[in-house]
Short mmCIF file of C-alpha atoms and ligand atoms in Angstrom, two decimals:
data_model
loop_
_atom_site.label_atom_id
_atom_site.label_comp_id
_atom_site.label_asym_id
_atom_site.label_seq_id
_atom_site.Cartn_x
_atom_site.Cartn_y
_atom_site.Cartn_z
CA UNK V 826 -18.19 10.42 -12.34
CA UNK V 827 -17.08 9.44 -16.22
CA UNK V 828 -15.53 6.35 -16.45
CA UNK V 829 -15.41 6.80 -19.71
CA UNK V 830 -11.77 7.29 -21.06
CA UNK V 831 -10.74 4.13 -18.33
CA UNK V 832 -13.52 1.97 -19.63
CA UNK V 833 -12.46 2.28 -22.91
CA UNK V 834 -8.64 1.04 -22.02
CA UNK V 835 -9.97 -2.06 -20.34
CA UNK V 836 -12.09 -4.78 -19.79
CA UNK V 837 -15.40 -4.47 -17.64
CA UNK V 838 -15.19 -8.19 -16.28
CA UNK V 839 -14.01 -7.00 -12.75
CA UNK V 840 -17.42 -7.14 -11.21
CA UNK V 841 -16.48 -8.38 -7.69
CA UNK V 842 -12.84 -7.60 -6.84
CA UNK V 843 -14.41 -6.06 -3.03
CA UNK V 844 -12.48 -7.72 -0.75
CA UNK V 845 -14.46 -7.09 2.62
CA UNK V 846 -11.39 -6.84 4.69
CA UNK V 847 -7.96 -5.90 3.23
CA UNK V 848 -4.99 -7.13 4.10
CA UNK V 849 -2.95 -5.01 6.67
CA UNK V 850 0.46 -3.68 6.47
CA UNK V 851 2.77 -2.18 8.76
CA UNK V 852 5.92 0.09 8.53
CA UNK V 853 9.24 -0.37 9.79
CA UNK V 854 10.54 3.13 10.15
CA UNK V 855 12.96 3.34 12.59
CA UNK V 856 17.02 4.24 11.76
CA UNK V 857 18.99 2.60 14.23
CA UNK V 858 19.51 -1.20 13.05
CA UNK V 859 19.29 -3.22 16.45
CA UNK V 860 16.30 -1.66 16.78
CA UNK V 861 14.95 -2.61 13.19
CA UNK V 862 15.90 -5.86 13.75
CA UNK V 863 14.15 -6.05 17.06
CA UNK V 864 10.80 -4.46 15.66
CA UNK V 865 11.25 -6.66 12.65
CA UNK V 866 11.24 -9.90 15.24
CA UNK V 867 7.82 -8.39 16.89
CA UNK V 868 6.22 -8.39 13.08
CA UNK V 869 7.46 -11.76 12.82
CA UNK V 870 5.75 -13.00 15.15
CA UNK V 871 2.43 -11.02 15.31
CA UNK V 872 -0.52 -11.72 12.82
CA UNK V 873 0.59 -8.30 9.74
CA UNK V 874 0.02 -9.89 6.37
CA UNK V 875 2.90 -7.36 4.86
CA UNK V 876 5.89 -5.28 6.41
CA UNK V 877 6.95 -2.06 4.53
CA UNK V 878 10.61 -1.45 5.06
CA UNK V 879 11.32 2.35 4.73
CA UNK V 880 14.21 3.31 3.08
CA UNK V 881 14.19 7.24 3.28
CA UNK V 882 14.44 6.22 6.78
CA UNK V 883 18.26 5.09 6.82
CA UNK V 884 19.29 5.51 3.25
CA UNK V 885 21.15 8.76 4.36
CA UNK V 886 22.80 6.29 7.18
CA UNK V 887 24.57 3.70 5.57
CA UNK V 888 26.18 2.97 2.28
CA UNK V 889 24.63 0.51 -0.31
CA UNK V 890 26.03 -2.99 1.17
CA UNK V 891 25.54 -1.99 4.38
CA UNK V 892 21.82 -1.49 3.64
CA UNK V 893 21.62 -4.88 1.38
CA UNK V 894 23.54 -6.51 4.58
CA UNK V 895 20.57 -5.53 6.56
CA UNK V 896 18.00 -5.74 4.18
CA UNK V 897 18.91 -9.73 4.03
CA UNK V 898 18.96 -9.77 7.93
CA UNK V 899 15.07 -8.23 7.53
CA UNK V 900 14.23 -10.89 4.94
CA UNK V 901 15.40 -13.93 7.17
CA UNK V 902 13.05 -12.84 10.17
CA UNK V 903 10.35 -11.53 7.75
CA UNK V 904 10.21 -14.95 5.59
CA UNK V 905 6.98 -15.48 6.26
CA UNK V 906 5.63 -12.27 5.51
CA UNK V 907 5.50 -10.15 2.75
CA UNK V 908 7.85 -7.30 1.79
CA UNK V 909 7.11 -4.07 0.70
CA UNK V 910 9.88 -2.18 0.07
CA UNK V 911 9.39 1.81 -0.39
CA UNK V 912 11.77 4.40 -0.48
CA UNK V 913 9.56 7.65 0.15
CA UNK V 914 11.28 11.09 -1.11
CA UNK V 915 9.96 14.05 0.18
CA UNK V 916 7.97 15.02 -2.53
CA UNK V 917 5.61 12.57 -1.55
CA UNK V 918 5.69 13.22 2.50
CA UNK V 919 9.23 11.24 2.42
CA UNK V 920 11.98 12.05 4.96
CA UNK V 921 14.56 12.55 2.53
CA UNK V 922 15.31 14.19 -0.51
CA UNK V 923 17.07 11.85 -3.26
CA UNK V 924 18.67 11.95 -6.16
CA UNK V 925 18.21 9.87 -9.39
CA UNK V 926 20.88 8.17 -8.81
CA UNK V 927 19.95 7.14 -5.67
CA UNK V 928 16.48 6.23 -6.29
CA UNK V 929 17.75 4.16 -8.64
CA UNK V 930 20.79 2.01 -7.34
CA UNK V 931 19.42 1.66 -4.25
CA UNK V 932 16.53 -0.41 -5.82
CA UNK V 933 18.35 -1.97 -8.35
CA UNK V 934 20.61 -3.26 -5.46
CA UNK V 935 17.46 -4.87 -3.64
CA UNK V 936 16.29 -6.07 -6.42
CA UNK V 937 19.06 -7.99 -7.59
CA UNK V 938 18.79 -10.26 -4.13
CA UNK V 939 15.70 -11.42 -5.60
CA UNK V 940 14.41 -11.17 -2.56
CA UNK V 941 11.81 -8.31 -2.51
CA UNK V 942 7.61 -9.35 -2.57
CA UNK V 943 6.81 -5.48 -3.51
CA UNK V 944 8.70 -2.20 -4.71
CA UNK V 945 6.46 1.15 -4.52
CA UNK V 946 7.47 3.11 -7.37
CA UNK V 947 6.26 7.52 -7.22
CA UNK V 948 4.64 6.85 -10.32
CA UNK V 949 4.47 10.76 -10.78
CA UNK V 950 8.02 11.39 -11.30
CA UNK V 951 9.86 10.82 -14.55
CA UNK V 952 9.80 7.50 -16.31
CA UNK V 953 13.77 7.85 -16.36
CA UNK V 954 13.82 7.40 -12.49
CA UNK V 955 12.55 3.58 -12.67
CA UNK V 956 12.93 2.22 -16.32
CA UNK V 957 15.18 0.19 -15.59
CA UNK V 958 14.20 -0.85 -11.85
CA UNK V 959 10.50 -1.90 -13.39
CA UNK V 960 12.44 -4.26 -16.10
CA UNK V 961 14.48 -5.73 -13.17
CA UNK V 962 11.50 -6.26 -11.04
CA UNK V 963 9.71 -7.94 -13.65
CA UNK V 964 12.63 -10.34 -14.24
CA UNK V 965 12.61 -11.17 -10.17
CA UNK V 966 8.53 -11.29 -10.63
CA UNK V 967 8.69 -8.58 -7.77
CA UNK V 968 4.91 -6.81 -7.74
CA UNK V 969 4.61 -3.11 -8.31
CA UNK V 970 3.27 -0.33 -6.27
CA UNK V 971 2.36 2.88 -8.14
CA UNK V 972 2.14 5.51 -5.45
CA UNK V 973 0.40 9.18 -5.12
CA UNK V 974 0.60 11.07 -2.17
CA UNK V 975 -1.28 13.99 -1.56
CA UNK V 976 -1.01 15.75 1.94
CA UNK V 977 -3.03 18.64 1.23
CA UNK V 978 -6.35 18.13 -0.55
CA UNK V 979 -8.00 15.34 -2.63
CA UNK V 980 -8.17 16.09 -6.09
CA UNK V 981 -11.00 15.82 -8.29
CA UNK V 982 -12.61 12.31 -9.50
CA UNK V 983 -10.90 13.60 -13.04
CA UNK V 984 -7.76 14.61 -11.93
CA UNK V 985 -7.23 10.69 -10.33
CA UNK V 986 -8.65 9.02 -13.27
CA UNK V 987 -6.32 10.93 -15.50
CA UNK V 988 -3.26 9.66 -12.96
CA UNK V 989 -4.74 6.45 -12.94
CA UNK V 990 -4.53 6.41 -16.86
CA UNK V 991 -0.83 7.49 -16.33
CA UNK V 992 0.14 5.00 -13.77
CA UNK V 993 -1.66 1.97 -16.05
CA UNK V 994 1.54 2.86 -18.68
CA UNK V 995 3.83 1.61 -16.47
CA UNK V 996 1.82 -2.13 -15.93
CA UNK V 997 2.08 -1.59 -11.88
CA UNK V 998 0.27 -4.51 -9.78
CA UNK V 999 -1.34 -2.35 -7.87
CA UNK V 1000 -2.19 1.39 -7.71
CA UNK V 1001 -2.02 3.23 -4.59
CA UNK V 1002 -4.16 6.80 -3.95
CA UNK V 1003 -3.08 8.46 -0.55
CA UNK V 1004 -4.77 11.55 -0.27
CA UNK V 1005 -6.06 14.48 2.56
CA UNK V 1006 -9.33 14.86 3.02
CA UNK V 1007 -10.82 18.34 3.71
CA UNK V 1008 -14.40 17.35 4.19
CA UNK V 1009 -15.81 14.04 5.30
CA UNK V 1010 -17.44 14.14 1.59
CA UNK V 1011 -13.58 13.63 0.29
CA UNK V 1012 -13.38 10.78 2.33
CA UNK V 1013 -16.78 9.26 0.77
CA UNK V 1014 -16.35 10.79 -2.62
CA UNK V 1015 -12.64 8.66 -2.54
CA UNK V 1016 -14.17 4.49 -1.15
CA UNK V 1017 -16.75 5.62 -4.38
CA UNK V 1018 -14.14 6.70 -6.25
CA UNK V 1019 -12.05 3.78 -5.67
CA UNK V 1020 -14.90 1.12 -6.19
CA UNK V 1021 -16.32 2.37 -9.51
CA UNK V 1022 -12.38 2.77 -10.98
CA UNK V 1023 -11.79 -1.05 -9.81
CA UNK V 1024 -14.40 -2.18 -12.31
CA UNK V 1025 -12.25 -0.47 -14.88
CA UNK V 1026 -8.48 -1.54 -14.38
CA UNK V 1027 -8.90 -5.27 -14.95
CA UNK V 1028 -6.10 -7.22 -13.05
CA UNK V 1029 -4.71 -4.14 -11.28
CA UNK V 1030 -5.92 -3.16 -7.72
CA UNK V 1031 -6.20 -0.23 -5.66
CA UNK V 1032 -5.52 0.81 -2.43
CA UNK V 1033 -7.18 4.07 -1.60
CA UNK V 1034 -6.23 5.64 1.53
CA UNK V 1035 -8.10 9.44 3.39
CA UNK V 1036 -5.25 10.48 5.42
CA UNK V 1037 -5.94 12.55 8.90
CA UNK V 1038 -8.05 12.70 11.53
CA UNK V 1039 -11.04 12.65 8.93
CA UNK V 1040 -9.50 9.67 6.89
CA UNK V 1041 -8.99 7.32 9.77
CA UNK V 1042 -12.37 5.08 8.70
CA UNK V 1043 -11.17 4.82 5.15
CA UNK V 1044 -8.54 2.73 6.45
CA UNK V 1045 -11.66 0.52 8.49
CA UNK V 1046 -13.95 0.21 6.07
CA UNK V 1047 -11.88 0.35 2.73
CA UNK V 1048 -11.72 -2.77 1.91
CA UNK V 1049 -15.69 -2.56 1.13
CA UNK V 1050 -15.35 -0.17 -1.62
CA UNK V 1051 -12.21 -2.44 -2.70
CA UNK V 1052 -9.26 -1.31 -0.93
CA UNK V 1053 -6.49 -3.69 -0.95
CA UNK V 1054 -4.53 -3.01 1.67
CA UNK V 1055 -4.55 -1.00 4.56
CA UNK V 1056 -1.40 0.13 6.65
CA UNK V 1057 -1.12 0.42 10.31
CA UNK V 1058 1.04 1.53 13.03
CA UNK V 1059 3.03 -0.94 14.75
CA UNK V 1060 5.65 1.15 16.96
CA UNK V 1061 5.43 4.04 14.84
CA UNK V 1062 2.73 6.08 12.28
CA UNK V 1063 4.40 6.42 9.37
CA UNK V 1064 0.97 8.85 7.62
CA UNK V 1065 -0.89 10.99 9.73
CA UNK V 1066 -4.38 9.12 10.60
CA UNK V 1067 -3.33 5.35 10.69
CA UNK V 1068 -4.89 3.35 13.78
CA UNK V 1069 -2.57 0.41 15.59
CA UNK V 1070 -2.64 -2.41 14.09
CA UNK V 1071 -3.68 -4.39 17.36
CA UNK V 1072 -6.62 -2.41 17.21
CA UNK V 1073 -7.18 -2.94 13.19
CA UNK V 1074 -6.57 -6.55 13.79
CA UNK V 1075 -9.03 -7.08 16.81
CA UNK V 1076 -11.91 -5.51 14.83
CA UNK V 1077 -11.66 -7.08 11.51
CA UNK V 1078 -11.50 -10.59 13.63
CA UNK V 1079 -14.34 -9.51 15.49
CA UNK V 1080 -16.65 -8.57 12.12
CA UNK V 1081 -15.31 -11.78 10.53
CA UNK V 1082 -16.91 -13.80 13.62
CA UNK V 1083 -19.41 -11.79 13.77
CA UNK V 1084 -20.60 -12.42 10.22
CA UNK V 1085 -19.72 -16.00 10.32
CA UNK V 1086 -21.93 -16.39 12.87
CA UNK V 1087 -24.73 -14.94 11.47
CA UNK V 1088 -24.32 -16.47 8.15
CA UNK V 1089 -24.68 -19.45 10.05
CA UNK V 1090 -28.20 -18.52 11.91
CA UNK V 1091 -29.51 -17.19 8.94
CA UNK V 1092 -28.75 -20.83 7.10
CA UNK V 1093 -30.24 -22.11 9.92
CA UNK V 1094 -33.23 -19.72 9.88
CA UNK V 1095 -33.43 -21.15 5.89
CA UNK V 1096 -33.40 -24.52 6.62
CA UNK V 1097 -36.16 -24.02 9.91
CA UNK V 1098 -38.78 -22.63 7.50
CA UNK V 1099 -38.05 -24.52 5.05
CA UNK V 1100 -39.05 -27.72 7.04
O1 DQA Z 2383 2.08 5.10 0.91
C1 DQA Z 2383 1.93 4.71 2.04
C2 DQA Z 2383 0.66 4.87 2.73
C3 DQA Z 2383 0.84 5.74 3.93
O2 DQA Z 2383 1.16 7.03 3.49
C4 DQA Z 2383 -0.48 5.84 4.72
O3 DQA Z 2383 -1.18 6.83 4.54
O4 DQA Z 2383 -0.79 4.94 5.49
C5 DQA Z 2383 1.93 5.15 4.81
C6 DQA Z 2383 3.24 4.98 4.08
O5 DQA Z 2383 4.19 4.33 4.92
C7 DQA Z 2383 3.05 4.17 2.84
O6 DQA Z 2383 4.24 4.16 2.09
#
């Protein structure tokens, strides 16, 4: 793989941004509000380190104050978590289509609360379609999500490092690869993918994600190749291949244990023959 072109745009200092276990996110992707709210309440109170409010989910259902009205509702039982707040179209595996417009007011509106953690941007389209929402996030020191989606294939190591050169323009926090695999060697070929780029991009991280059936221990073991976050079902998939978050949750406690533990014989083991 040439990291060649990304090497040259940035600093090699990144030696150890592996994080072991990522952080784990879940959507909210219902459209009826009581039951938002109610699903909201569950996150609250379960152990998710980030919720991801949906908006192609009722964005079609309600006008603009109606959706800030509940979007402040959301925040108040979400304080302690973090927000991620994505409105996918359906170029990107979205439930709705949207216009520019729309795309546009409805995350300037959020925005303006001050209010949201993270905004996922569809880095792909048009710079016109989020000029002015990334200068307004950057005022309310909101964190950026540049997001591919790719439900059919995953593209070559060149094609993403030429969107990852793309996305970089745009400063995002984080850069997000979703992508099908079609062999398990995608699936491999994407974790390598995703640690060697990380050494490349400085600051900004990545969260690679093998969607499907053949995807599903991407979203396990990512986080070893340098994933940053993974996302989980909670009462819903929202991508085809994500496990329950219960389940997510349990084994990354587990391993954590697990390795504590043994860090702690081995010491042991140290100290015995050292005596
Ligand atoms: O971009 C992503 C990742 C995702 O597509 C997944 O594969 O888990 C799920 C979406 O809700 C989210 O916006």
């Amino acid at each position: 793989m040439t990291q060649s072109s990304l090497g040259q745009l940035t600093d090699q200092k990144n030696r150890n941004k592996n994080v072991l276990f990522p952080k784990i996110c879940v959507s909210l992707i219902e459209k009826d509000p009581t039951l938002i709210l109610r699903i909201a309440r569950e996150m609250a109170e379960s152990d998710v380190d980030m919720v991801e409010w949906r908006l192609d989910y009722v964005v079609n259902e309600m006008d603009i104050e109606e959706l800030l009205r509940l979007f402040q509702k959301i925040r108040v039982i979400l304080a302690e978590k973090e927000l991620l707040v994505t409105l996918r179209t359906h170029l990107e595996g979205g439930s709705v289509r949207v216009s520019k417009e729309c795309y546009r007011q409805t995350y300037l509106g959020l925005l303006k609360t001050g209010l949201v953690d993270w905004l996922d941007i569809e880095a792909k389209r048009p710079l016109e379609w989020f000029n002015e929402v990334l200068v307004e996030a950057n005022k309310q020191h909101c964190q950026i999500i540049a997001s591919y989606h790719n439900f059919l294939e995953t593209p070559s190591n060149s094609y993403l490092e030429k969107l990852v050169l793309d996305f970089m323009k745009i400063n995002p926090d984080v850069i997000k690869i979703a992508v099908m695999p079609e062999f398990e060697e995608d699936v491999w070929r994407l974790l390598h993918w995703n640690q060697q780029t990380l050494q490349c991009l400085g600051q900004i991280k990545i969260i690679a994600i093998a969607m499907g059936e053949l995807g599903k221990i991407s979203r396990l073991v990512g986080g070893i190749t340098g994933s940053y976050l993974t996302f989980t079902s909670f009462s819903k998939v929202s991508a085809p291949g994500q496990l329950k978050f219960e389940e997510v949750h349990w084994l990354f406690s587990l391993a954590k244990i697990k390795l504590a533990e043994q860090g702690s014989e081995d010491n042991g083991e140290e100290k015995n023959s050292k005596n």
